[in-house]
Amino acid sequence: MSDLTTTPRLVEAGTSNTSYIGKPTSRVEGPAKVTGTAKYSAEFNVPGLLYGYVVTSPITKGRITKINSAPVLALEGVVQIFSHENVPSLAWFDRNYKDDVAPGGSPFRPLHDAEIKFNMQPVALVVADSFEVARYAASVLEIEYEQEKFDTNIDLKRDEGHKPGSGKTGFMPPPPPRGNPNDALKNATHRIEGEYIHGAQHHNPMEMFATTVEYHQDGKITAYDKTQGVYNVQQYITKIFGLSKDEARVVNHYMGGGFGSGLRPQYQVFLAVLAALELKQSVRVSLTRQQMFSFGHRPHTLQYLKMGTNPDGTLAALHHHALHETSKFEEYTENVVNWSGMLYQCENVNLGYQVAELDVYTPLDMRAPGAATGSFALEVAMDEMAYAAGLDPLDFRIRNYAEQDQNMKKPFSSKKLRECYHEGAAKFGWDKRTPEPRSMREGNQLIGWGMAGGVWDASMQKAAAKAIFTADGKLEVLSAAGENGTGTYTIMTQIAAETLGLPLEAVTFKLGDTNMPEAPLQGGSWTAASVGSAVKNVCTEVGEKLLKLAQKMKGSPLKGASIDDVHFADGQIRLNTNPSEAVVIRDILPASGEEKLEVESSAMPNMIKQQPYSMHSHNAVFVEVKVDEDLGTVHVTRVVNAVAAGRILNTKTARSQVLGSVVWGISMALMEETVMDHTFGRYMNHNYAEYHVPVNADIHDIDVVFVEEEDDKVNPLGVKGIGEVGMLGVAAAITNAVYHATGKRVRELPIYMDKLL
Amino acid sequence: MNSFTYTNATAVDAAVREKSTNTKAAFVAGGTNLLDLMKENVERPTRLIGLNKLADLATIEDNPEGGLRLGALATNADTAWHPEVEKRYPLLSQTILAGASPQLRNMATNGGNLMQRTRCYYFYDLATPCNKREPGSGCSALNGFNRIHAILGASEHCIATYPSDMAVALAALEATVRVSGPHGERTIPFADFHRLPGDQPERDNTLETGELITALDLPAKGFEKNFTYLKLRDRTSYAFAVVSVAVGLELEGNVIKEARIALGGVAHKPWRVIAVEETLRGVTATEDNFREAATALLRDAQGYGSNNFKIELAKRAIVRALKQATEMNQPLDANAFLNSNP
């Protein structure tokens, strides 16, 4: 492993035809996707495949008293029915069921016993020789239950929250109070307070969860699984089923959207592996759209904020408390309130965070977990505070700009939020805004302009990669990273090509296979930084080897040069001092007689370099809405999202990520809510017809501005990640714009027309 | 999904004969609703009688009454974009295009549109009681999540709404449904085609066993000068109406000669109150008069919790729709941004 801080810098962008970083390169996997050759987990057809269909519980809590399998087993084509009655003896301890991002507690074990812990819990798997037979058989399988009383309503648990433990990776309990938040609030010139609510939301990726387990003749299995982390799944199934890593390979080349839903192994992979091992045959288990509502979700969250200002418009006090649901068996946590202690300068801050247990499935990280929730409440409250203090909402934020992270008492490694404010405002035309609510209109349409912002972690995890350079001049780079439509294939290809000065076409990046070097889960906006650094390192090492071989070539102009004396560009290794003195890279292996170079390397964060700093990406969002004065319909007609996220590796795929984030924000603000009927403890709008996400007609102008931000502390690439930050503040900016349009302050999402009548 | 057999019918009488002797048989044309219901196990026919080969029923042509006859098997898309429909019944065109998505409209047929079933969450979910799906099991929506449910004409047994957009325009236009049954042909006035739930919510309409819709007759009067379809929904396309209003007006200057107002998304059938429409006859087209009519139309409305807002929303939508139809200043493409735009 090389120390990232001493590896040579990349060739400066723009100096050669093989400078790819920062360019709007089109997706390298685009043709495969649009021609249908890109295979997703449910599309691997292997001979003799059996199909499993999941039976889920119609009750919320209680016990299975009887499963009448016999008549269903007698149906033609039905192979087996798995339930708690016939599951073989599996791993006993909770730790075997814990995955990389499992929260504290006791993970749900599918088909473990007769107990029902949540509605739509998988209770049986019917395996048949066709999907249709399995589905039919599942529909006639009679299961009897004994029901118990249950709690699913967080509203009734307001007084039963508790401070969670720190069992979940990445969870940071809120910092202790600073200053005198109570007195400061009491003495403030202006004060506001309010409760902010959003319901449960489900990830709803287009591709439904599915696993195809190929059972090999030697008893080994390959699981083609929808997941954001093949290693996480491999670890999970090997620990539960007592397999060695060599016996269970996990593959995911493509994902039709994840958004966090694939961070934890889902129950279909357990069921598919179980069935394949028991039946010694290949098995596929695919979930239905309805069943996509049977596992993790963004938790229903209640937040309370109190704020006060000093006479000069600076924040005197800030209180932010949150309560959200978790399951009765695991303690799910996310960082909801911490952001409020660092986004603005404030000496008197009180942050509180609790969870309450309900008879639901454990919530699950969903795009910008915690921050999407917290930034909604904080940024709406900031708007209310600005109005109460008689200040422009943008001006108010700039007055309270945080020059350092007061939670950590550390400077930021870089922070260009001020530039986000300025560049975003200029692009949007914020200075033309009239501050009074209801002061802008076009006929029946009230026009509102609102803004908000956000902050997200710039993280890096350990990652490894392998590079194989062959005598034909082709480079293959492999790392078990994930690609859920974000651009991983493309940016890794760009980094590899640029590092070795090769044309893009000569480079193939492969991912998503436990036969490849390990990469972290695809989440947290850290893939670009983590896997990107590993790819850069491994290619740099290939470059060092190539240089050595090149120096042995007859008449080599590179003799005696160190790696710092040369650069890789346009298919050549060139002397920095005289670039015309060069060796053609594809000539090197044939000259040396070697067939290929193979190097494996990894990258990890430089803790010493990072420790003094707080590392974050930021954004500022400006929004225009049109609200029908009589009918309450809201349309988001214009959005400018200015993002400072370090170096942007690919302006095209990064822009797409932010566009998608804005659509998510619009969706969160105006449409998304999984509604539970507490009589049944069941989500009722569990389909695409009634769980609304925007359609094309809902999306209008979206402008993405990337603010230049250099940061040599986060990682040598200077990358902060772009997958999540773009969503922050969008729902708040829309809510604020709705207030500006109508004078109505909505504090509960989604803003359906009901709330504006 | 249950096993089923499938055959394409080649003649109306044979199809009707088969359907009337087999209670487990269902007609299928576009299948845009039936197939979903079968996958969800809500409908379990063992035999499907395919109608798409009955080409005679797919035509659109003049009818003897001076109107237009829309074949039951003409697709929603072909109907909406038919030049005669666009010219003489633009209200119908606009209304069809406000529904579903292009892909669905390409498959869905006019007859099938009338036969689509409610979108009530509980009707679709076998884990919950539903009188419409399983008579006598109870209505979960009554005290449950009923945001999309009825505010007019509901019963203690069912508060489901009928989801079609197209039918709202057909009600306003006073279409006639032509059906062919085991005892021959008959016609059903549109207002009598769908029914209120009463104590038989499992029955959506008044078709008798075996009867097949063959055509929809539009009368000559198309309100092509002053009309609108205002659809309020939770997203701009591909969502069912929370409340919708189809309006056709005949104006003489600023005086209303005839008014038709049909509401969607509020009841078990498109909702019209003829008596209220009568009160608009001879009245000046002003917002006050519109509001009075809207108030009268919603007089008996009742909310069930999550849907209380629909009562006020429907009133406002009626006023807006009447105004739009009077002024004819709305974009004609129902899918354009904000069809309530000034």
CSV table of N, CA and C in Angstrom, one decimal, chain B residues 201-321:
chain,number,residue,atom,x,y,z
B,201,PRO,N,-71.7,-2.8,-2.8
B,201,PRO,CA,-70.6,-2.1,-3.4
B,201,PRO,C,-69.8,-3.0,-4.4
B,202,GLU,N,-70.0,-4.3,-4.4
B,202,GLU,CA,-69.3,-5.2,-5.3
B,202,GLU,C,-69.8,-4.9,-6.7
B,203,ARG,N,-70.9,-4.3,-6.9
B,203,ARG,CA,-71.4,-4.0,-8.2
B,203,ARG,C,-71.0,-2.5,-8.6
B,204,ASP,N,-70.2,-2.4,-9.6
B,204,ASP,CA,-69.7,-1.0,-10.0
B,204,ASP,C,-70.7,-0.4,-11.0
B,205,ASN,N,-71.5,-1.2,-11.7
B,205,ASN,CA,-72.3,-0.7,-12.8
B,205,ASN,C,-73.5,-1.5,-13.0
B,206,THR,N,-74.4,-1.2,-13.9
B,206,THR,CA,-75.7,-1.8,-14.1
B,206,THR,C,-75.7,-2.9,-15.2
B,207,LEU,N,-74.5,-3.2,-15.7
B,207,LEU,CA,-74.5,-4.3,-16.7
B,207,LEU,C,-75.0,-5.6,-16.1
B,208,GLU,N,-75.8,-6.3,-17.0
B,208,GLU,CA,-76.3,-7.6,-16.6
B,208,GLU,C,-75.3,-8.7,-17.0
B,209,THR,N,-75.4,-9.9,-16.4
B,209,THR,CA,-74.5,-11.0,-16.7
B,209,THR,C,-74.4,-11.2,-18.2
B,210,GLY,N,-73.1,-11.2,-18.6
B,210,GLY,CA,-72.9,-11.5,-20.0
B,210,GLY,C,-72.9,-10.3,-20.9
B,211,GLU,N,-73.3,-9.2,-20.4
B,211,GLU,CA,-73.4,-8.1,-21.3
B,211,GLU,C,-72.1,-7.5,-21.7
B,212,LEU,N,-71.9,-7.0,-22.9
B,212,LEU,CA,-70.7,-6.5,-23.4
B,212,LEU,C,-70.9,-5.1,-24.0
B,213,ILE,N,-70.1,-4.2,-23.6
B,213,ILE,CA,-70.2,-2.8,-24.2
B,213,ILE,C,-69.7,-2.9,-25.6
B,214,THR,N,-70.5,-2.4,-26.5
B,214,THR,CA,-70.1,-2.4,-27.9
B,214,THR,C,-69.7,-1.0,-28.4
B,215,ALA,N,-70.4,0.0,-27.9
B,215,ALA,CA,-70.1,1.4,-28.4
B,215,ALA,C,-70.6,2.4,-27.4
B,216,LEU,N,-70.1,3.6,-27.6
B,216,LEU,CA,-70.6,4.8,-26.8
B,216,LEU,C,-71.1,5.8,-27.8
B,217,ASP,N,-72.3,6.2,-27.6
B,217,ASP,CA,-72.9,7.2,-28.6
B,217,ASP,C,-72.8,8.5,-27.9
B,218,LEU,N,-72.2,9.4,-28.7
B,218,LEU,CA,-72.2,10.8,-28.2
B,218,LEU,C,-73.3,11.6,-28.9
B,219,PRO,N,-74.1,12.3,-28.2
B,219,PRO,CA,-75.1,13.1,-28.9
B,219,PRO,C,-74.5,14.3,-29.7
B,220,ALA,N,-75.3,14.9,-30.5
B,220,ALA,CA,-74.8,15.9,-31.4
B,220,ALA,C,-74.1,17.1,-30.7
B,221,LYS,N,-74.7,17.4,-29.5
B,221,LYS,CA,-74.1,18.6,-28.8
B,221,LYS,C,-72.8,18.3,-28.1
B,222,GLY,N,-71.8,19.0,-28.5
B,222,GLY,CA,-70.4,18.7,-28.0
B,222,GLY,C,-69.8,19.8,-27.2
B,223,PHE,N,-70.5,20.9,-27.0
B,223,PHE,CA,-69.9,22.0,-26.2
B,223,PHE,C,-68.5,22.4,-26.6
B,224,GLU,N,-68.3,22.4,-28.0
B,224,GLU,CA,-67.0,22.5,-28.4
B,224,GLU,C,-66.5,24.0,-28.3
B,225,LYS,N,-67.4,24.9,-28.0
B,225,LYS,CA,-66.9,26.3,-27.9
B,225,LYS,C,-66.5,26.6,-26.5
B,226,ASN,N,-67.2,26.1,-25.5
B,226,ASN,CA,-66.9,26.4,-24.1
B,226,ASN,C,-66.9,25.2,-23.3
B,227,PHE,N,-65.7,24.8,-22.9
B,227,PHE,CA,-65.5,23.5,-22.2
B,227,PHE,C,-64.3,23.5,-21.4
B,228,THR,N,-64.2,22.7,-20.4
B,228,THR,CA,-62.9,22.4,-19.8
B,228,THR,C,-62.9,21.2,-19.0
B,229,TYR,N,-61.7,20.6,-18.8
B,229,TYR,CA,-61.6,19.5,-17.9
B,229,TYR,C,-60.4,19.9,-16.9
B,230,LEU,N,-60.8,20.1,-15.7
B,230,LEU,CA,-59.8,20.5,-14.7
B,230,LEU,C,-59.6,19.3,-13.8
B,231,LYS,N,-58.3,18.9,-13.8
B,231,LYS,CA,-58.0,17.7,-13.0
B,231,LYS,C,-57.0,18.1,-12.0
B,232,LEU,N,-57.3,17.9,-10.7
B,232,LEU,CA,-56.4,18.2,-9.6
B,232,LEU,C,-55.9,16.9,-9.1
B,233,ARG,N,-54.5,16.8,-9.0
B,233,ARG,CA,-53.9,15.5,-8.6
B,233,ARG,C,-52.6,15.8,-7.9
B,234,ASP,N,-52.0,14.8,-7.4
B,234,ASP,CA,-50.9,14.9,-6.6
B,234,ASP,C,-49.6,15.0,-7.4
B,235,ARG,N,-49.6,14.8,-8.6
B,235,ARG,CA,-48.5,15.1,-9.5
B,235,ARG,C,-49.1,15.5,-10.9
B,236,THR,N,-48.3,16.0,-11.8
B,236,THR,CA,-48.8,16.6,-12.9
B,236,THR,C,-49.3,15.6,-14.0
B,237,SER,N,-48.8,14.4,-13.9
B,237,SER,CA,-49.3,13.4,-14.9
B,237,SER,C,-49.2,12.1,-14.2
B,238,TYR,N,-49.9,11.1,-14.7
B,238,TYR,CA,-49.9,9.7,-14.2
B,238,TYR,C,-50.3,9.6,-12.8
B,239,ALA,N,-51.4,10.3,-12.5
B,239,ALA,CA,-51.9,10.2,-11.1
B,239,ALA,C,-53.4,10.3,-11.3
B,240,PHE,N,-54.2,9.6,-10.4
B,240,PHE,CA,-55.6,9.7,-10.5
B,240,PHE,C,-56.1,11.0,-9.9
B,241,ALA,N,-57.3,11.5,-10.3
B,241,ALA,CA,-57.7,12.7,-9.8
B,241,ALA,C,-58.0,12.7,-8.3
B,242,VAL,N,-57.6,13.7,-7.6
B,242,VAL,CA,-58.1,13.9,-6.3
B,242,VAL,C,-59.5,14.5,-6.4
B,243,VAL,N,-59.7,15.5,-7.3
B,243,VAL,CA,-61.0,16.0,-7.7
B,243,VAL,C,-60.8,16.4,-9.1
B,244,SER,N,-61.8,16.1,-10.0
B,244,SER,CA,-61.8,16.7,-11.3
B,244,SER,C,-63.1,17.2,-11.7
B,245,VAL,N,-63.1,18.1,-12.6
B,245,VAL,CA,-64.4,18.7,-13.1
B,245,VAL,C,-64.4,18.8,-14.6
B,246,ALA,N,-65.5,18.3,-15.2
B,246,ALA,CA,-65.7,18.4,-16.6
B,246,ALA,C,-66.8,19.4,-16.8
B,247,VAL,N,-66.6,20.4,-17.6
B,247,VAL,CA,-67.6,21.5,-17.8
B,247,VAL,C,-67.8,21.6,-19.3
B,248,GLY,N,-69.1,21.7,-19.7
B,248,GLY,CA,-69.5,22.1,-21.0
B,248,GLY,C,-70.5,23.3,-20.9
B,249,LEU,N,-70.3,24.3,-21.6
B,249,LEU,CA,-71.2,25.5,-21.5
B,249,LEU,C,-71.7,25.9,-22.8
B,250,GLU,N,-73.0,26.3,-22.9
B,250,GLU,CA,-73.5,27.0,-24.1
B,250,GLU,C,-73.8,28.4,-23.7
B,251,LEU,N,-73.1,29.3,-24.3
B,251,LEU,CA,-73.2,30.7,-23.9
B,251,LEU,C,-73.9,31.6,-25.0
B,252,GLU,N,-74.6,32.6,-24.6
B,252,GLU,CA,-75.1,33.6,-25.5
B,252,GLU,C,-74.6,34.9,-24.9
B,253,GLY,N,-73.5,35.4,-25.5
B,253,GLY,CA,-72.9,36.5,-24.9
B,253,GLY,C,-72.3,36.1,-23.5
B,254,ASN,N,-72.7,36.7,-22.5
B,254,ASN,CA,-72.3,36.3,-21.2
B,254,ASN,C,-73.3,35.5,-20.4
B,255,VAL,N,-74.4,35.1,-21.1
B,255,VAL,CA,-75.5,34.5,-20.4
B,255,VAL,C,-75.4,33.0,-20.7
B,256,ILE,N,-75.6,32.2,-19.7
B,256,ILE,CA,-75.5,30.7,-19.8
B,256,ILE,C,-76.8,30.2,-20.4
B,257,LYS,N,-76.7,29.5,-21.5
B,257,LYS,CA,-77.9,28.8,-22.1
B,257,LYS,C,-78.1,27.4,-21.5
B,258,GLU,N,-76.9,26.8,-21.4
B,258,GLU,CA,-76.9,25.4,-20.9
B,258,GLU,C,-75.6,25.1,-20.2
B,259,ALA,N,-75.6,24.4,-19.1
B,259,ALA,CA,-74.4,24.1,-18.4
B,259,ALA,C,-74.4,22.6,-18.0
B,260,ARG,N,-73.3,22.0,-18.2
B,260,ARG,CA,-73.1,20.7,-17.7
B,260,ARG,C,-71.8,20.7,-16.8
B,261,ILE,N,-72.0,20.1,-15.7
B,261,ILE,CA,-70.9,20.0,-14.7
B,261,ILE,C,-70.9,18.6,-14.2
B,262,ALA,N,-69.8,17.9,-14.4
B,262,ALA,CA,-69.6,16.5,-13.9
B,262,ALA,C,-68.3,16.5,-13.1
B,263,LEU,N,-68.4,15.8,-11.9
B,263,LEU,CA,-67.2,15.8,-11.0
B,263,LEU,C,-66.6,14.3,-11.1
B,264,GLY,N,-65.3,14.3,-11.0
B,264,GLY,CA,-64.6,13.0,-10.9
B,264,GLY,C,-63.9,12.9,-9.6
B,265,GLY,N,-63.6,11.7,-9.1
B,265,GLY,CA,-62.8,11.6,-7.9
B,265,GLY,C,-63.5,11.8,-6.6
B,266,VAL,N,-64.8,12.0,-6.7
B,266,VAL,CA,-65.6,12.3,-5.5
B,266,VAL,C,-66.6,11.3,-5.1
B,267,ALA,N,-66.9,10.4,-6.1
B,267,ALA,CA,-68.0,9.5,-5.8
B,267,ALA,C,-67.8,8.1,-6.5
B,268,HIS,N,-68.7,7.2,-6.3
B,268,HIS,CA,-68.6,5.9,-6.9
B,268,HIS,C,-69.0,5.9,-8.4
B,269,LYS,N,-69.3,7.1,-8.9
B,269,LYS,CA,-69.6,7.3,-10.3
B,269,LYS,C,-69.4,8.8,-10.6
B,270,PRO,N,-69.3,9.2,-11.9
B,270,PRO,CA,-69.2,10.6,-12.2
B,270,PRO,C,-70.4,11.3,-11.6
B,271,TRP,N,-70.2,12.5,-11.0
B,271,TRP,CA,-71.2,13.1,-10.2
B,271,TRP,C,-71.8,14.3,-10.9
B,272,ARG,N,-73.1,14.2,-11.2
B,272,ARG,CA,-73.8,15.3,-11.7
B,272,ARG,C,-75.0,15.6,-10.9
B,273,VAL,N,-75.4,16.9,-10.8
B,273,VAL,CA,-76.7,17.3,-10.2
B,273,VAL,C,-77.4,18.1,-11.2
B,274,ILE,N,-78.4,17.5,-11.9
B,274,ILE,CA,-79.1,18.2,-13.0
B,274,ILE,C,-79.8,19.5,-12.5
B,275,ALA,N,-80.3,19.4,-11.3
B,275,ALA,CA,-81.1,20.5,-10.8
B,275,ALA,C,-80.2,21.7,-10.6
B,276,VAL,N,-78.9,21.5,-10.2
B,276,VAL,CA,-78.0,22.6,-10.1
B,276,VAL,C,-77.7,23.2,-11.5
B,277,GLU,N,-77.5,22.3,-12.4
B,277,GLU,CA,-77.2,22.8,-13.8
B,277,GLU,C,-78.3,23.6,-14.3
B,278,GLU,N,-79.6,23.2,-13.9
B,278,GLU,CA,-80.7,24.0,-14.4
B,278,GLU,C,-80.7,25.4,-13.8
B,279,THR,N,-80.2,25.6,-12.6
B,279,THR,CA,-80.2,26.9,-12.0
B,279,THR,C,-79.3,27.8,-12.7
B,280,LEU,N,-78.4,27.3,-13.5
B,280,LEU,CA,-77.5,28.2,-14.2
B,280,LEU,C,-78.0,28.6,-15.5
B,281,ARG,N,-79.1,28.0,-15.9
B,281,ARG,CA,-79.7,28.4,-17.2
B,281,ARG,C,-80.2,29.8,-17.1
B,282,GLY,N,-79.8,30.6,-18.1
B,282,GLY,CA,-80.3,32.0,-18.1
B,282,GLY,C,-79.6,32.9,-17.2
B,283,VAL,N,-78.6,32.4,-16.5
B,283,VAL,CA,-77.8,33.2,-15.5
B,283,VAL,C,-76.6,33.8,-16.2
B,284,THR,N,-76.1,34.9,-15.7
B,284,THR,CA,-74.9,35.5,-16.2
B,284,THR,C,-73.7,34.7,-15.7
B,285,ALA,N,-72.7,34.6,-16.5
B,285,ALA,CA,-71.5,33.8,-16.2
B,285,ALA,C,-70.6,34.6,-15.3
B,286,THR,N,-70.9,34.6,-14.0
B,286,THR,CA,-70.1,35.4,-13.1
B,286,THR,C,-69.5,34.4,-12.0
B,287,GLU,N,-68.5,34.9,-11.3
B,287,GLU,CA,-67.9,34.0,-10.3
B,287,GLU,C,-68.9,33.7,-9.2
B,288,ASP,N,-69.6,34.8,-8.8
B,288,ASP,CA,-70.6,34.6,-7.8
B,288,ASP,C,-71.6,33.5,-8.1
B,289,ASN,N,-72.1,33.5,-9.3
B,289,ASN,CA,-73.1,32.5,-9.7
B,289,ASN,C,-72.4,31.1,-9.8
B,290,PHE,N,-71.2,31.1,-10.2
B,290,PHE,CA,-70.5,29.8,-10.2
B,290,PHE,C,-70.4,29.3,-8.8
B,291,ARG,N,-70.0,30.2,-7.9
B,291,ARG,CA,-69.8,29.8,-6.5
B,291,ARG,C,-71.1,29.2,-5.9
B,292,GLU,N,-72.2,29.9,-6.2
B,292,GLU,CA,-73.5,29.4,-5.7
B,292,GLU,C,-73.8,28.0,-6.2
B,293,ALA,N,-73.5,27.8,-7.5
B,293,ALA,CA,-73.7,26.5,-8.1
B,293,ALA,C,-72.8,25.4,-7.4
B,294,ALA,N,-71.6,25.8,-7.2
B,294,ALA,CA,-70.6,24.9,-6.6
B,294,ALA,C,-71.1,24.5,-5.2
B,295,THR,N,-71.5,25.5,-4.4
B,295,THR,CA,-72.0,25.2,-3.1
B,295,THR,C,-73.2,24.3,-3.1
B,296,ALA,N,-74.1,24.5,-4.1
B,296,ALA,CA,-75.3,23.7,-4.2
B,296,ALA,C,-74.9,22.2,-4.5
B,297,LEU,N,-73.9,22.1,-5.4
B,297,LEU,CA,-73.5,20.8,-5.9
B,297,LEU,C,-72.9,20.0,-4.7
B,298,LEU,N,-72.2,20.7,-3.8
B,298,LEU,CA,-71.5,19.9,-2.7
B,298,LEU,C,-72.4,19.9,-1.5
B,299,ARG,N,-73.6,20.4,-1.6
B,299,ARG,CA,-74.4,20.5,-0.3
B,299,ARG,C,-74.5,19.3,0.5
B,300,ASP,N,-74.6,18.1,-0.1
B,300,ASP,CA,-74.7,16.9,0.7
B,300,ASP,C,-73.4,16.2,0.9
B,301,ALA,N,-72.3,16.8,0.6
B,301,ALA,CA,-71.0,16.2,0.7
B,301,ALA,C,-70.7,15.9,2.1
B,302,GLN,N,-69.9,14.7,2.3
B,302,GLN,CA,-69.5,14.3,3.6
B,302,GLN,C,-68.1,13.8,3.5
B,303,GLY,N,-67.3,14.3,4.5
B,303,GLY,CA,-65.9,13.8,4.5
B,303,GLY,C,-65.7,12.7,5.5
B,304,TYR,N,-64.7,11.9,5.4
B,304,TYR,CA,-64.5,10.8,6.3
B,304,TYR,C,-63.1,10.9,7.0
B,305,GLY,N,-62.6,12.1,7.1
B,305,GLY,CA,-61.3,12.3,7.8
B,305,GLY,C,-60.3,12.8,6.9
B,306,SER,N,-59.5,11.9,6.3
B,306,SER,CA,-58.4,12.4,5.4
B,306,SER,C,-58.9,13.1,4.2
B,307,ASN,N,-60.1,12.9,3.8
B,307,ASN,CA,-60.6,13.5,2.6
B,307,ASN,C,-61.5,14.7,2.8
B,308,ASN,N,-61.6,15.2,4.0
B,308,ASN,CA,-62.5,16.3,4.3
B,308,ASN,C,-62.2,17.5,3.4
B,309,PHE,N,-60.9,17.7,3.1
B,309,PHE,CA,-60.5,18.8,2.2
B,309,PHE,C,-61.1,18.8,0.9
B,310,LYS,N,-61.5,17.6,0.4
B,310,LYS,CA,-62.0,17.6,-1.0
B,310,LYS,C,-63.3,18.4,-1.1
B,311,ILE,N,-64.0,18.6,-0.1
B,311,ILE,CA,-65.3,19.3,-0.2
B,311,ILE,C,-65.0,20.7,-0.6
B,312,GLU,N,-64.2,21.4,0.1
B,312,GLU,CA,-63.8,22.8,-0.3
B,312,GLU,C,-63.1,22.8,-1.6
B,313,LEU,N,-62.2,21.8,-1.8
B,313,LEU,CA,-61.4,21.8,-3.1
B,313,LEU,C,-62.3,21.6,-4.3
B,314,ALA,N,-63.3,20.7,-4.1
B,314,ALA,CA,-64.3,20.5,-5.2
B,314,ALA,C,-65.0,21.8,-5.6
B,315,LYS,N,-65.4,22.5,-4.6
B,315,LYS,CA,-66.1,23.8,-4.8
B,315,LYS,C,-65.3,24.8,-5.6
B,316,ARG,N,-64.0,24.9,-5.1
B,316,ARG,CA,-63.1,25.8,-5.8
B,316,ARG,C,-62.8,25.4,-7.2
B,317,ALA,N,-62.7,24.1,-7.4
B,317,ALA,CA,-62.4,23.5,-8.7
B,317,ALA,C,-63.6,23.8,-9.7
B,318,ILE,N,-64.8,23.7,-9.1
B,318,ILE,CA,-65.9,23.9,-10.0
B,318,ILE,C,-66.0,25.4,-10.5
B,319,VAL,N,-65.7,26.3,-9.5
B,319,VAL,CA,-65.7,27.7,-9.9
B,319,VAL,C,-64.6,28.0,-10.9
B,320,ARG,N,-63.4,27.4,-10.7
B,320,ARG,CA,-62.3,27.6,-11.7
B,320,ARG,C,-62.7,27.0,-13.0
B,321,ALA,N,-63.3,25.8,-13.0
B,321,ALA,CA,-63.6,25.2,-14.3
B,321,ALA,C,-64.6,26.0,-15.1
